[in-house]
mmCIF file of N, CA and C in Angstrom:
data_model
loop_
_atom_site.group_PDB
_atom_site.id
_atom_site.type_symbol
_atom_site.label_atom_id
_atom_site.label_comp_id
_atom_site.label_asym_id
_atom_site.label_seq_id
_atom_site.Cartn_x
_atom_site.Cartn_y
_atom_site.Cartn_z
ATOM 1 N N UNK A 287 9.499 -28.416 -17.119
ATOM 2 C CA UNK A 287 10.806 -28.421 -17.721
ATOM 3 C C UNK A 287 10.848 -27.408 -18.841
ATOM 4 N N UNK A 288 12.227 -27.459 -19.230
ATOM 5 C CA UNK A 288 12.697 -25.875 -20.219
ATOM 6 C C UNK A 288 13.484 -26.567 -21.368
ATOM 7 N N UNK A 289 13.183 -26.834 -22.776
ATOM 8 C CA UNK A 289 13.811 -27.334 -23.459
ATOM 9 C C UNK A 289 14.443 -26.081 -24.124
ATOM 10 N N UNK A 290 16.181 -26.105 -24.184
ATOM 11 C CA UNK A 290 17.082 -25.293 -25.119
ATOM 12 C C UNK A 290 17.575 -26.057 -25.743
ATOM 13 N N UNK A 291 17.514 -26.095 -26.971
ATOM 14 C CA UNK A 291 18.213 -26.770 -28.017
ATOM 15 C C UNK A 291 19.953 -26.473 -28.181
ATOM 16 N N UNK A 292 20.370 -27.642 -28.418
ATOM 17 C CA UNK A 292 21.948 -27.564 -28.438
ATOM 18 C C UNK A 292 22.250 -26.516 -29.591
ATOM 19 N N UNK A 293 21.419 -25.859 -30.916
ATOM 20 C CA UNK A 293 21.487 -25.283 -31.625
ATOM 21 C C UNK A 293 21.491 -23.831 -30.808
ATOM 22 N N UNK A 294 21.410 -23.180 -29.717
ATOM 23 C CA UNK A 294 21.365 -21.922 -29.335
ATOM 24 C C UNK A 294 23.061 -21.536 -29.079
ATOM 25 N N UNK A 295 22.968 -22.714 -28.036
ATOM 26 C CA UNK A 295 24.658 -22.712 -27.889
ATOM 27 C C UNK A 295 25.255 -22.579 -29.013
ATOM 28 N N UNK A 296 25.182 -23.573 -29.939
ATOM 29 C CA UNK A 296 25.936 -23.176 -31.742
ATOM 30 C C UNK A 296 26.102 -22.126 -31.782
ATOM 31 N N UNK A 297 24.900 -21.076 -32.124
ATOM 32 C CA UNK A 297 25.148 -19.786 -32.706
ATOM 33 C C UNK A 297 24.649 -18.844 -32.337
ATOM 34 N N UNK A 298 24.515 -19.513 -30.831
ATOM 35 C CA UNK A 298 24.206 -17.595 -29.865
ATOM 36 C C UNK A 298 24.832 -17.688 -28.717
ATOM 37 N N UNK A 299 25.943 -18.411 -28.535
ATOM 38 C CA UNK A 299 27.136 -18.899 -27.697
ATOM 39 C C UNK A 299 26.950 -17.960 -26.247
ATOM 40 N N UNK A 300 26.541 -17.887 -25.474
ATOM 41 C CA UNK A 300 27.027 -17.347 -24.339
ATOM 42 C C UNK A 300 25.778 -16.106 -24.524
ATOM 43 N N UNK A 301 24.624 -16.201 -24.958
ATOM 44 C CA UNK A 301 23.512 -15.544 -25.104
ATOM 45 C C UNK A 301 22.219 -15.873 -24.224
ATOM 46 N N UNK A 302 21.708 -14.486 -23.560
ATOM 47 C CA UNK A 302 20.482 -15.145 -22.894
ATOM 48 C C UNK A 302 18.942 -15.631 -23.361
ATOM 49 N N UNK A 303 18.564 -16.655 -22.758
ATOM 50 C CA UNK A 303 17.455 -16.960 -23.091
ATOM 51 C C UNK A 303 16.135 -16.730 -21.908
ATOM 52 N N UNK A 304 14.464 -16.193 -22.208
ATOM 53 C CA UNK A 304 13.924 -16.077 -21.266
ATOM 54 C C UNK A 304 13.316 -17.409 -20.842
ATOM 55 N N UNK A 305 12.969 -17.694 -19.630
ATOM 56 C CA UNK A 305 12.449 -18.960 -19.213
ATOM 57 C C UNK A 305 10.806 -19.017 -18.823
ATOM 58 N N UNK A 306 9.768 -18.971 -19.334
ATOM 59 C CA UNK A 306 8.441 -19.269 -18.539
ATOM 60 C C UNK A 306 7.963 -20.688 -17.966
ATOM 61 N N UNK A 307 7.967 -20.475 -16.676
ATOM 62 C CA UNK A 307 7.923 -21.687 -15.582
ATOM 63 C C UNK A 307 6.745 -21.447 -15.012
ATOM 64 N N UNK A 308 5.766 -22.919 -15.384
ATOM 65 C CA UNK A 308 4.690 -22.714 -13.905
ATOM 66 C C UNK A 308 4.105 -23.983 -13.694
ATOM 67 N N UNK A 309 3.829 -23.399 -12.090
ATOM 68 C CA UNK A 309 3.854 -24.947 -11.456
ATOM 69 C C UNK A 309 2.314 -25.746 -11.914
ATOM 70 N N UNK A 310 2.356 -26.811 -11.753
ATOM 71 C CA UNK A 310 1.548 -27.864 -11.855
ATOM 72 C C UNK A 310 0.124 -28.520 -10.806
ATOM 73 N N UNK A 311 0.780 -28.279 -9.912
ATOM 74 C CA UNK A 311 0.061 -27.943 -8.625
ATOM 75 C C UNK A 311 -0.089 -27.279 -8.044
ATOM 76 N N UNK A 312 -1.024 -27.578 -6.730
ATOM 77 C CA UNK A 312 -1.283 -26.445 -5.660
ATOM 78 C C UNK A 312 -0.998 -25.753 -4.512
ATOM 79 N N UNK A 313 -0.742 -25.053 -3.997
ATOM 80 C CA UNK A 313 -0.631 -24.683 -2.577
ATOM 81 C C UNK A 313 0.769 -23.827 -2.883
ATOM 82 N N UNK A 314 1.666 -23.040 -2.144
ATOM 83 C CA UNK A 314 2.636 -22.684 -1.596
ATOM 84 C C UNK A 314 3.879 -22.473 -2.985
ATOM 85 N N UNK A 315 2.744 -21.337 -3.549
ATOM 86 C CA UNK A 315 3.045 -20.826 -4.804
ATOM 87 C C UNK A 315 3.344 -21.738 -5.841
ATOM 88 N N UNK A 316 2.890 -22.962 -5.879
ATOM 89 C CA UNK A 316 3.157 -24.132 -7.255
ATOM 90 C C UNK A 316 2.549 -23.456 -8.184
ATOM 91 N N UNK A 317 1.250 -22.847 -8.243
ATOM 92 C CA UNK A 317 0.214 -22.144 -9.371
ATOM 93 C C UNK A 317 1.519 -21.206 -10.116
ATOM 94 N N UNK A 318 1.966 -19.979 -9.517
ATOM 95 C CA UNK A 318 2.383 -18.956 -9.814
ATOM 96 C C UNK A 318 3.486 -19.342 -11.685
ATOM 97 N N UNK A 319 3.250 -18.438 -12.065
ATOM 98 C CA UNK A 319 4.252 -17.842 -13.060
ATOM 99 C C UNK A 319 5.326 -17.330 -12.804
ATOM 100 N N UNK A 320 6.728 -17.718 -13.521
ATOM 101 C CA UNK A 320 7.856 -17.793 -12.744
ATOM 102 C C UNK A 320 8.509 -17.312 -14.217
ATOM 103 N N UNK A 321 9.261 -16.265 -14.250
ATOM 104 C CA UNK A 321 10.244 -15.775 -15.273
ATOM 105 C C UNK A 321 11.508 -16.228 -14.959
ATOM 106 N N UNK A 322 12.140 -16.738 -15.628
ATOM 107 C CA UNK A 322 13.794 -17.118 -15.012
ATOM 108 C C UNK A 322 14.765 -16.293 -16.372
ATOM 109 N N UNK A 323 15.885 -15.412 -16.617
ATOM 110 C CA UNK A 323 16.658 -15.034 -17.564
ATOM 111 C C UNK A 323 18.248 -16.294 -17.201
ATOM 112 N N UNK A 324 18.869 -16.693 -18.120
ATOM 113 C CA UNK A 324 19.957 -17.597 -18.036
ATOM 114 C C UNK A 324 20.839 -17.508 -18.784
ATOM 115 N N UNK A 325 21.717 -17.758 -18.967
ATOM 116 C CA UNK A 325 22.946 -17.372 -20.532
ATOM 117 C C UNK A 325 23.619 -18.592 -20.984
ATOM 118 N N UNK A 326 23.103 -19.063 -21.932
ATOM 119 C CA UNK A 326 23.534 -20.793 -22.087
ATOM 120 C C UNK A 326 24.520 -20.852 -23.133
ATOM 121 N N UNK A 327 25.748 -21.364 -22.854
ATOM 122 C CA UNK A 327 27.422 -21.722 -23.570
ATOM 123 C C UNK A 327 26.946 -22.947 -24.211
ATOM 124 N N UNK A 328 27.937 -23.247 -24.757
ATOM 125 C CA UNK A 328 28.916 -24.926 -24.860
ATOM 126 C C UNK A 328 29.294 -25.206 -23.806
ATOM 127 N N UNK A 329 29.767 -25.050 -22.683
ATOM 128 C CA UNK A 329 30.180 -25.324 -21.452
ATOM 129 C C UNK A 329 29.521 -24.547 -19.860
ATOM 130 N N UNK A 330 28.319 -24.113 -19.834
ATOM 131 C CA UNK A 330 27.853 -23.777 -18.838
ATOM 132 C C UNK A 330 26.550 -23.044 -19.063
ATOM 133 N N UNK A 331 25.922 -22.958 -17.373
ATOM 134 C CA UNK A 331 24.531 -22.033 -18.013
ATOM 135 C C UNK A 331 24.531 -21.312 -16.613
ATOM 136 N N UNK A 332 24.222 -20.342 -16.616
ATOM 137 C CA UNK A 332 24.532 -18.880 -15.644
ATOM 138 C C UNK A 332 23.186 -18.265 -16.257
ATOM 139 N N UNK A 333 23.054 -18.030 -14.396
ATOM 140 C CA UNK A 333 21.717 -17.436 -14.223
ATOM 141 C C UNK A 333 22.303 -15.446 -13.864
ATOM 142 N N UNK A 334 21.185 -14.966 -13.407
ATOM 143 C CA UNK A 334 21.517 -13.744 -13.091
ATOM 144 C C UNK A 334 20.687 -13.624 -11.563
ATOM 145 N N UNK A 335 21.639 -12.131 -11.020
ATOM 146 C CA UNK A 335 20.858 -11.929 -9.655
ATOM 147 C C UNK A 335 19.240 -12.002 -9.308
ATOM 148 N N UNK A 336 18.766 -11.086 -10.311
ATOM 149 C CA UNK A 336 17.343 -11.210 -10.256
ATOM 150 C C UNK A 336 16.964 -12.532 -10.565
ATOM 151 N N UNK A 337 16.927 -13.628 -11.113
ATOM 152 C CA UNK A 337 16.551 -14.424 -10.809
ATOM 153 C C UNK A 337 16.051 -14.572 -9.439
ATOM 154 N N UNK A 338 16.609 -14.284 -8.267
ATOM 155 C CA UNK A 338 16.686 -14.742 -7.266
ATOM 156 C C UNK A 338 15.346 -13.835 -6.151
ATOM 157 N N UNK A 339 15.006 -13.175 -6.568
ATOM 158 C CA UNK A 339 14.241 -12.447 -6.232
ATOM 159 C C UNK A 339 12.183 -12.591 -6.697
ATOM 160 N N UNK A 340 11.542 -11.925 -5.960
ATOM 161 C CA UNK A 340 10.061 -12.481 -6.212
ATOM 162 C C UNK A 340 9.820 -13.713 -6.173
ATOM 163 N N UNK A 341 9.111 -14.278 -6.759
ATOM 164 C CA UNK A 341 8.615 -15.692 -6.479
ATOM 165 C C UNK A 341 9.083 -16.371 -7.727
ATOM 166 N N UNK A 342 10.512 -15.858 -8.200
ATOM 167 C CA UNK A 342 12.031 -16.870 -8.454
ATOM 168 C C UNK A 342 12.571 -17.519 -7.665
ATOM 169 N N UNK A 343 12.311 -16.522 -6.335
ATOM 170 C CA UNK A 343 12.868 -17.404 -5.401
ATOM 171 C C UNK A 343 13.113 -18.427 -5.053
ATOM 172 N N UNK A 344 11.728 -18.790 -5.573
ATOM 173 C CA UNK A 344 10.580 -20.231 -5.435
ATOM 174 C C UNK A 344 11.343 -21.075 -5.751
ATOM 175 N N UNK A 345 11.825 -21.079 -7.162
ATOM 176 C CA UNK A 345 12.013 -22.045 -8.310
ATOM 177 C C UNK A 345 13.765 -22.090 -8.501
ATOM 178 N N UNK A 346 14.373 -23.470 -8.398
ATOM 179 C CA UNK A 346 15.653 -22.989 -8.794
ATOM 180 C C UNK A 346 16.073 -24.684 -9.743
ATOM 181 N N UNK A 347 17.112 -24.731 -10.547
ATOM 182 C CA UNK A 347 17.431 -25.400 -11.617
ATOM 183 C C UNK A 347 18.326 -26.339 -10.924
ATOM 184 N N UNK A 348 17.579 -27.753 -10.827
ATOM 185 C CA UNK A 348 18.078 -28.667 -10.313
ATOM 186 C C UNK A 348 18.468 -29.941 -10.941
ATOM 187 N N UNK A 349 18.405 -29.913 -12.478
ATOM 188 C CA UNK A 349 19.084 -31.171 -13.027
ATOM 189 C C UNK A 349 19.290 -30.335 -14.726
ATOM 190 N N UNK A 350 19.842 -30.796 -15.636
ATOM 191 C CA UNK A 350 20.455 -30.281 -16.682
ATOM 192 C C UNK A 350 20.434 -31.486 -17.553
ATOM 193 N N UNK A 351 19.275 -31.951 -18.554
ATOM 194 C CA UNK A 351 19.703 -33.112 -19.545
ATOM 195 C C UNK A 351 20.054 -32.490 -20.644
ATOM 196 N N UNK A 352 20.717 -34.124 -21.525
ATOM 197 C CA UNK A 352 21.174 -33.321 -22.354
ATOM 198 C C UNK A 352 20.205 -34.561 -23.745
ATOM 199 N N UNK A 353 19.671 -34.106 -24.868
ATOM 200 C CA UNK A 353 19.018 -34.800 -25.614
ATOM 201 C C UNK A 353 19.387 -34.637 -27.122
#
Protein backbone atom coordinates (compact mmCIF):
# COMPACT_ATOMS: atom_id res chain seq x y z
CA UNK A 1 0.00 0.00 0.00
CA UNK A 2 0.74 3.90 -0.74
CA UNK A 3 -0.05 6.24 2.04
CA UNK A 4 -0.89 10.13 0.70
CA UNK A 5 -1.81 12.23 3.27
CA UNK A 6 -5.00 14.35 2.97
CA UNK A 7 -2.42 17.28 3.57
CA UNK A 8 -1.01 16.96 -0.23
CA UNK A 9 -4.39 17.49 -1.60
CA UNK A 10 -4.55 20.77 0.83
CA UNK A 11 -1.71 22.39 -0.69
CA UNK A 12 -0.50 20.73 -3.78
CA UNK A 13 -4.10 20.34 -5.14
CA UNK A 14 -4.05 18.52 -8.37
CA UNK A 15 -0.11 17.79 -8.09
CA UNK A 16 1.82 14.64 -8.88
CA UNK A 17 3.12 12.31 -6.57
CA UNK A 18 5.82 9.35 -7.31
CA UNK A 19 4.69 5.87 -6.17
CA UNK A 20 7.37 2.96 -5.18
CA UNK A 21 5.53 -0.42 -5.24
CA UNK A 22 6.93 -3.88 -4.63
CA UNK A 23 5.58 -7.02 -4.40
CA UNK A 24 5.74 -9.25 -1.40
CA UNK A 25 5.93 -12.43 -2.98
CA UNK A 26 7.00 -14.69 -5.55
CA UNK A 27 6.67 -15.79 -8.97
CA UNK A 28 5.07 -13.79 -11.99
CA UNK A 29 6.74 -10.52 -11.34
CA UNK A 30 5.41 -10.07 -7.47
CA UNK A 31 9.40 -9.44 -6.62
CA UNK A 32 9.74 -6.58 -9.22
CA UNK A 33 9.87 -2.75 -8.47
CA UNK A 34 7.06 -0.89 -9.79
CA UNK A 35 7.12 3.10 -10.29
CA UNK A 36 3.56 4.41 -10.58
CA UNK A 37 3.31 8.71 -11.25
CA UNK A 38 -0.57 9.89 -10.14
CA UNK A 39 -2.02 13.47 -9.59
CA UNK A 40 -4.03 13.51 -6.36
CA UNK A 41 -7.12 16.42 -5.91
CA UNK A 42 -9.77 16.88 -3.28
CA UNK A 43 -11.92 15.02 -5.58
CA UNK A 44 -9.97 12.46 -7.66
CA UNK A 45 -6.65 10.68 -8.42
CA UNK A 46 -5.48 10.29 -12.16
CA UNK A 47 -2.88 8.26 -13.25
CA UNK A 48 -0.89 8.85 -16.51
CA UNK A 49 -0.29 6.77 -19.80
CA UNK A 50 2.98 5.47 -18.86
CA UNK A 51 1.86 4.10 -16.01
CA UNK A 52 0.58 1.53 -18.12
CA UNK A 53 3.49 0.33 -19.66
CA UNK A 54 6.65 -2.09 -18.40
CA UNK A 55 5.96 -4.04 -15.54
CA UNK A 56 3.22 -1.16 -14.46
CA UNK A 57 1.41 -3.07 -16.31
CA UNK A 58 1.52 -5.51 -13.62
CA UNK A 59 0.17 -3.39 -10.92
CA UNK A 60 -3.02 -1.34 -11.03
CA UNK A 61 -4.99 0.69 -8.05
CA UNK A 62 -7.76 -1.19 -6.80
CA UNK A 63 -9.23 0.29 -3.59
CA UNK A 64 -8.73 4.03 -2.26
CA UNK A 65 -9.01 4.48 1.80
CA UNK A 66 -9.47 7.23 3.32
CA UNK A 67 -7.78 7.71 7.11
Amino acid sequence: YFLVPKAHANYNNGKGIVMRLQGASTGGGSNDIIFKYVYVSNSEIKGRIQNRQGNGAKWVLTAVFSV
